Amino acid sequence: MHYIFSELPAWLILIIIVAISFIVTYIAFKVLRIFFSVEELEKFKDVTGIYVSMIGVLYGVFLAFIVIAIWENYDHVKDNIDKEANALGNIYSDAAGLPPKIKYSIDSCIKKYVTLVTEKEWGYMANGKESKEAMDARSKLQKLIIKIKPQDLGEQVIFTEMLSNLNDVTVARRSRVNTSNAELPGILWIILIGGGVLLIFYIACFYVENQKFHFWLAFGVSGLIAILLFVAFELNYPFVGSDKLEPDAFQSLKSHNVEVDTTKHLIDTITKGQMDTTKH
């Protein structure tokens, strides 16, 4: 299903779903009018009304539960993206307190990782895949941090913080990748769609004297069901569709100017060399 959302614009998918719901409603009316006469529908309208109300409430509660669950998953994926980006930003900030050579290596690795995630891996996420290059860049960052040998208490504090943030990056990344292809089980979609069709058939069974007015009422209900199903489909795939999540949280990290840090490192090295020469 996510292939459809990746290929077609959201407005076209919405129109198709609503159109299908209208067709199902029209068919329901025509089929039921073949099997049941107007007199029969009028005779049992009280009983039909009870069943319509009961099924409508049950289906409405179930549909609301599914939409809320999908929205919470969508929001959870977004929070993980923010956590990953924030943890990377914290590592970048912590590296400022380390020797220039180590700081530059960490900054370069973070920038490479962020570039791979935003420009390459993000496209893979639509198919539930991850980039091997991005995985390697994260592994390299981990090795750089683990190799740090703190020289004083300040560097020890920085090292501890960087390890904590590195763990946050790892957990958030794993969660982001795992949830990229997570979706509702097929049985729930069968219940959602089948329940909607059943509700429309029961509404068609209900007797209303003005048949044209009855048609419009049924079309309104089926259209609302179609819109809610579209919302559920759309949010069920966080990295696909018009409302897909974008790597905005990583963009500020891409703007870090590593070249400026390199220049600063060279200036510091030259200055230190001049000082050593003066002492001699």
Short mmCIF file of C-alpha atoms in Angstrom, two decimals:
data_model
loop_
_atom_site.label_atom_id
_atom_site.label_comp_id
_atom_site.label_asym_id
_atom_site.label_seq_id
_atom_site.Cartn_x
_atom_site.Cartn_y
_atom_site.Cartn_z
CA MET A 1 0.00 0.00 0.00
CA HIS A 2 2.84 2.42 0.77
CA TYR A 3 3.96 2.16 -2.87
CA ILE A 4 0.68 3.79 -3.89
CA PHE A 5 1.26 6.70 -1.50
CA SER A 6 4.82 7.12 -2.77
CA GLU A 7 3.72 7.24 -6.41
CA LEU A 8 0.43 9.18 -6.34
CA PRO A 9 -0.33 12.62 -4.87
CA ALA A 10 -2.38 12.64 -1.66
CA TRP A 11 -5.29 14.62 -3.14
CA LEU A 12 -5.73 12.04 -5.92
CA ILE A 13 -5.69 9.14 -3.44
CA LEU A 14 -8.29 10.93 -1.30
CA ILE A 15 -10.57 11.45 -4.32
CA ILE A 16 -10.22 7.78 -5.30
CA ILE A 17 -11.06 6.55 -1.78
CA VAL A 18 -14.07 8.86 -1.50
CA ALA A 19 -15.26 7.85 -4.98
CA ILE A 20 -15.02 4.17 -4.05
CA SER A 21 -17.04 4.81 -0.89
CA PHE A 22 -19.76 6.53 -2.95
CA ILE A 23 -19.85 3.62 -5.40
CA VAL A 24 -20.16 1.11 -2.54
CA THR A 25 -23.00 3.19 -1.07
CA TYR A 26 -24.84 3.33 -4.40
CA ILE A 27 -24.43 -0.44 -4.90
CA ALA A 28 -25.68 -1.09 -1.35
CA PHE A 29 -28.88 0.85 -2.01
CA LYS A 30 -29.54 -0.84 -5.35
CA VAL A 31 -28.85 -4.36 -4.07
CA LEU A 32 -31.00 -4.01 -0.95
CA ARG A 33 -33.89 -2.54 -2.94
CA ILE A 34 -33.84 -5.73 -5.03
CA PHE A 35 -34.11 -8.06 -2.02
CA PHE A 36 -36.34 -5.92 0.21
CA SER A 37 -39.36 -3.86 -0.74
CA VAL A 38 -40.06 -0.39 0.65
CA GLU A 39 -42.92 -1.81 2.72
CA GLU A 40 -40.61 -4.36 4.37
CA LEU A 41 -38.00 -1.72 5.18
CA GLU A 42 -40.68 0.53 6.70
CA LYS A 43 -42.08 -2.34 8.75
CA PHE A 44 -38.74 -3.12 10.43
CA LYS A 45 -37.33 0.41 10.62
CA ASP A 46 -37.35 0.44 14.45
CA VAL A 47 -35.27 -2.73 14.67
CA THR A 48 -32.99 -1.54 11.88
CA GLY A 49 -32.44 1.75 13.71
CA ILE A 50 -31.22 -0.09 16.81
CA TYR A 51 -28.72 -2.14 14.79
CA VAL A 52 -27.52 0.91 12.86
CA SER A 53 -26.90 2.80 16.11
CA MET A 54 -25.12 -0.13 17.74
CA ILE A 55 -22.85 -0.88 14.77
CA GLY A 56 -22.20 2.84 14.23
CA VAL A 57 -21.01 3.30 17.82
CA LEU A 58 -18.83 0.18 17.78
CA TYR A 59 -17.28 1.07 14.45
CA GLY A 60 -16.75 4.70 15.45
CA VAL A 61 -14.93 3.70 18.65
CA PHE A 62 -12.76 1.20 16.79
CA LEU A 63 -11.94 3.67 14.01
CA ALA A 64 -11.07 6.40 16.54
CA PHE A 65 -8.84 3.96 18.43
CA ILE A 66 -6.95 3.01 15.25
CA VAL A 67 -6.49 6.63 14.13
CA ILE A 68 -5.19 7.65 17.58
CA ALA A 69 -2.81 4.68 17.68
CA ILE A 70 -1.45 5.55 14.23
CA TRP A 71 -1.04 9.22 15.21
CA GLU A 72 0.84 8.26 18.39
CA ASN A 73 3.20 6.08 16.34
CA TYR A 74 3.72 8.93 13.86
CA ASP A 75 4.47 11.33 16.73
CA HIS A 76 6.80 8.76 18.31
CA VAL A 77 8.83 8.47 15.10
CA LYS A 78 9.11 12.27 14.94
CA ASP A 79 10.30 12.42 18.56
CA ASN A 80 12.98 9.81 17.81
CA ILE A 81 14.24 11.87 14.89
CA ASP A 82 14.49 14.94 17.13
CA LYS A 83 16.27 12.92 19.85
CA GLU A 84 18.82 11.59 17.36
CA ALA A 85 19.54 15.05 15.97
CA ASN A 86 19.73 16.63 19.45
CA ALA A 87 22.13 13.95 20.67
CA LEU A 88 24.38 14.53 17.64
CA GLY A 89 24.25 18.27 18.32
CA ASN A 90 25.27 17.65 21.94
CA ILE A 91 28.23 15.56 20.81
CA TYR A 92 29.27 18.37 18.48
CA SER A 93 29.05 20.89 21.33
CA ASP A 94 30.91 18.63 23.77
CA ALA A 95 33.73 18.14 21.27
CA ALA A 96 34.54 21.86 21.55
CA GLY A 97 36.22 21.13 24.88
CA LEU A 98 38.59 18.53 23.41
CA PRO A 99 41.96 19.02 21.69
CA PRO A 100 41.58 20.53 18.20
CA LYS A 101 42.66 17.40 16.32
CA ILE A 102 40.10 15.19 18.08
CA LYS A 103 37.43 17.87 17.78
CA TYR A 104 37.97 18.17 14.04
CA SER A 105 37.77 14.37 13.54
CA ILE A 106 34.50 14.16 15.47
CA ASP A 107 33.02 17.20 13.72
CA SER A 108 33.89 15.77 10.30
CA CYS A 109 32.39 12.39 11.17
CA ILE A 110 29.15 13.95 12.44
CA LYS A 111 28.82 16.08 9.33
CA LYS A 112 29.41 13.06 7.09
CA TYR A 113 26.85 11.00 9.00
CA VAL A 114 24.24 13.75 8.86
CA THR A 115 24.83 14.26 5.13
CA LEU A 116 24.41 10.54 4.44
CA VAL A 117 21.24 10.36 6.53
CA THR A 118 19.55 13.37 4.94
CA GLU A 119 20.66 12.94 1.35
CA LYS A 120 20.78 9.16 0.97
CA GLU A 121 19.25 7.18 3.82
CA TRP A 122 16.07 9.27 4.02
CA GLY A 123 15.05 8.05 0.58
CA TYR A 124 15.62 4.45 1.67
CA MET A 125 13.34 4.93 4.68
CA ALA A 126 10.28 4.94 2.42
CA ASN A 127 11.01 1.26 1.73
CA GLY A 128 12.00 0.42 5.30
CA LYS A 129 15.72 0.24 4.50
CA GLU A 130 18.82 1.94 5.87
CA SER A 131 22.06 3.14 4.35
CA LYS A 132 25.17 1.03 4.94
CA GLU A 133 27.31 4.14 4.50
CA ALA A 134 25.38 5.91 7.26
CA MET A 135 25.78 2.86 9.52
CA ASP A 136 29.53 2.88 8.87
CA ALA A 137 29.73 6.61 9.63
CA ARG A 138 27.97 6.07 12.97
CA SER A 139 30.34 3.19 13.77
CA LYS A 140 33.31 5.41 12.96
CA LEU A 141 31.96 8.11 15.28
CA GLN A 142 31.64 5.52 18.01
CA LYS A 143 35.25 4.39 17.54
CA LEU A 144 36.50 7.99 17.63
CA ILE A 145 34.72 8.68 20.90
CA ILE A 146 35.76 5.40 22.55
CA LYS A 147 39.42 6.06 21.67
CA ILE A 148 39.42 9.38 23.56
CA LYS A 149 41.85 9.32 26.50
CA PRO A 150 40.79 12.04 28.98
CA GLN A 151 43.78 14.01 30.28
CA ASP A 152 42.05 15.83 33.14
CA LEU A 153 38.77 15.99 35.05
CA GLY A 154 37.18 18.35 32.49
CA GLU A 155 37.86 16.00 29.60
CA GLN A 156 36.61 13.08 31.69
CA VAL A 157 33.26 14.84 32.17
CA ILE A 158 33.09 15.60 28.45
CA PHE A 159 33.94 11.99 27.59
CA THR A 160 31.16 10.69 29.87
CA GLU A 161 28.62 13.07 28.32
CA MET A 162 29.66 12.12 24.80
CA LEU A 163 29.24 8.41 25.57
CA SER A 164 25.75 9.09 26.93
CA ASN A 165 24.79 11.08 23.84
CA LEU A 166 26.29 8.41 21.58
CA ASN A 167 24.05 5.83 23.22
CA ASP A 168 21.06 8.12 22.62
CA VAL A 169 22.01 8.39 18.95
CA THR A 170 22.27 4.61 18.64
CA VAL A 171 18.91 3.95 20.31
CA ALA A 172 17.10 6.71 18.39
CA ARG A 173 18.58 5.57 15.08
CA ARG A 174 17.60 1.95 15.69
CA SER A 175 14.07 3.02 16.57
CA ARG A 176 13.86 5.27 13.48
CA VAL A 177 14.90 2.45 11.18
CA ASN A 178 12.66 -0.14 12.82
CA THR A 179 9.56 2.07 12.70
CA SER A 180 10.10 3.12 9.09
CA ASN A 181 8.42 -0.06 7.84
CA ALA A 182 6.12 -0.61 10.82
CA GLU A 183 2.44 -0.58 9.90
CA LEU A 184 -0.88 -1.85 11.13
CA PRO A 185 -1.47 -5.60 10.70
CA GLY A 186 -3.53 -6.51 7.66
CA ILE A 187 -6.33 -7.95 9.79
CA LEU A 188 -7.02 -4.52 11.30
CA TRP A 189 -7.34 -2.97 7.83
CA ILE A 190 -9.76 -5.76 6.88
CA ILE A 191 -11.86 -4.98 9.96
CA LEU A 192 -11.73 -1.23 9.26
CA ILE A 193 -12.75 -1.49 5.62
CA GLY A 194 -15.17 -4.40 6.14
CA GLY A 195 -16.79 -2.64 9.10
CA GLY A 196 -17.27 0.51 7.04
CA VAL A 197 -18.93 -1.42 4.23
CA LEU A 198 -21.18 -3.25 6.71
CA LEU A 199 -22.22 0.04 8.32
CA ILE A 200 -23.12 1.49 4.91
CA PHE A 201 -25.27 -1.55 4.11
CA TYR A 202 -27.12 -1.19 7.41
CA ILE A 203 -27.69 2.51 6.73
CA ALA A 204 -29.12 1.54 3.33
CA CYS A 205 -31.49 -0.86 5.14
CA PHE A 206 -32.86 1.96 7.26
CA TYR A 207 -36.14 3.33 5.94
CA VAL A 208 -36.44 7.02 5.07
CA GLU A 209 -39.50 8.20 3.20
CA ASN A 210 -37.56 10.59 0.97
CA GLN A 211 -35.15 8.26 -0.85
CA LYS A 212 -33.12 11.10 -2.38
CA PHE A 213 -32.57 12.59 1.09
CA HIS A 214 -31.62 9.12 2.33
CA PHE A 215 -29.03 8.85 -0.45
CA TRP A 216 -27.38 12.13 0.57
CA LEU A 217 -27.29 11.13 4.24
CA ALA A 218 -25.62 7.83 3.35
CA PHE A 219 -23.14 9.56 1.03
CA GLY A 220 -22.21 11.92 3.86
CA VAL A 221 -21.50 9.05 6.26
CA SER A 222 -19.56 7.03 3.69
CA GLY A 223 -17.56 10.12 2.69
CA LEU A 224 -16.60 10.76 6.32
CA ILE A 225 -15.52 7.13 6.75
CA ALA A 226 -13.45 7.41 3.56
CA ILE A 227 -11.70 10.58 4.80
CA LEU A 228 -10.84 8.97 8.15
CA LEU A 229 -9.52 5.89 6.40
CA PHE A 230 -7.39 8.12 4.18
CA VAL A 231 -5.95 9.84 7.27
CA ALA A 232 -5.16 6.43 8.77
CA PHE A 233 -3.46 5.28 5.55
CA GLU A 234 -1.51 8.53 5.24
CA LEU A 235 -0.15 8.57 8.80
CA ASN A 236 0.51 4.84 8.79
CA TYR A 237 3.60 5.44 6.62
CA PRO A 238 5.70 8.17 8.33
CA PHE A 239 8.25 8.40 5.51
CA VAL A 240 5.85 8.23 2.56
CA GLY A 241 3.20 10.58 1.21
CA SER A 242 2.50 14.29 1.35
CA ASP A 243 2.78 14.38 5.15
CA LYS A 244 5.96 12.33 5.35
CA LEU A 245 8.52 13.30 7.95
CA GLU A 246 11.42 15.38 6.67
CA PRO A 247 14.99 15.52 8.05
CA ASP A 248 14.54 19.12 9.20
CA ALA A 249 16.01 18.36 12.63
CA PHE A 250 19.32 17.42 10.97
CA GLN A 251 19.60 20.49 8.75
CA SER A 252 21.22 22.73 11.37
CA LEU A 253 23.92 20.10 11.90
CA LYS A 254 24.76 20.14 8.19
CA SER A 255 25.52 23.85 8.41
CA HIS A 256 28.38 23.36 10.88
CA ASN A 257 31.48 24.68 9.15
CA VAL A 258 34.16 22.07 9.71
CA GLU A 259 36.60 23.97 7.48
CA VAL A 260 36.59 26.88 9.94
CA ASP A 261 37.51 24.44 12.69
CA THR A 262 40.40 23.19 10.53
CA THR A 263 41.72 26.72 10.10
CA LYS A 264 41.47 27.33 13.83
CA HIS A 265 43.36 24.10 14.43
CA LEU A 266 46.16 25.20 12.10
CA ILE A 267 46.36 28.64 13.72
CA ASP A 268 46.56 27.06 17.16
CA THR A 269 49.30 24.70 15.98
CA ILE A 270 51.35 27.54 14.47
CA THR A 271 50.89 29.71 17.55
CA LYS A 272 51.97 26.88 19.82
CA GLY A 273 55.04 26.28 17.64
CA GLN A 274 56.00 29.95 17.80
CA MET A 275 55.66 29.93 21.57
CA ASP A 276 57.88 26.87 21.85
CA THR A 277 60.48 28.55 19.62
CA THR A 278 60.43 31.69 21.77
CA LYS A 279 61.00 29.66 24.93
CA HIS A 280 64.06 28.03 23.41
#
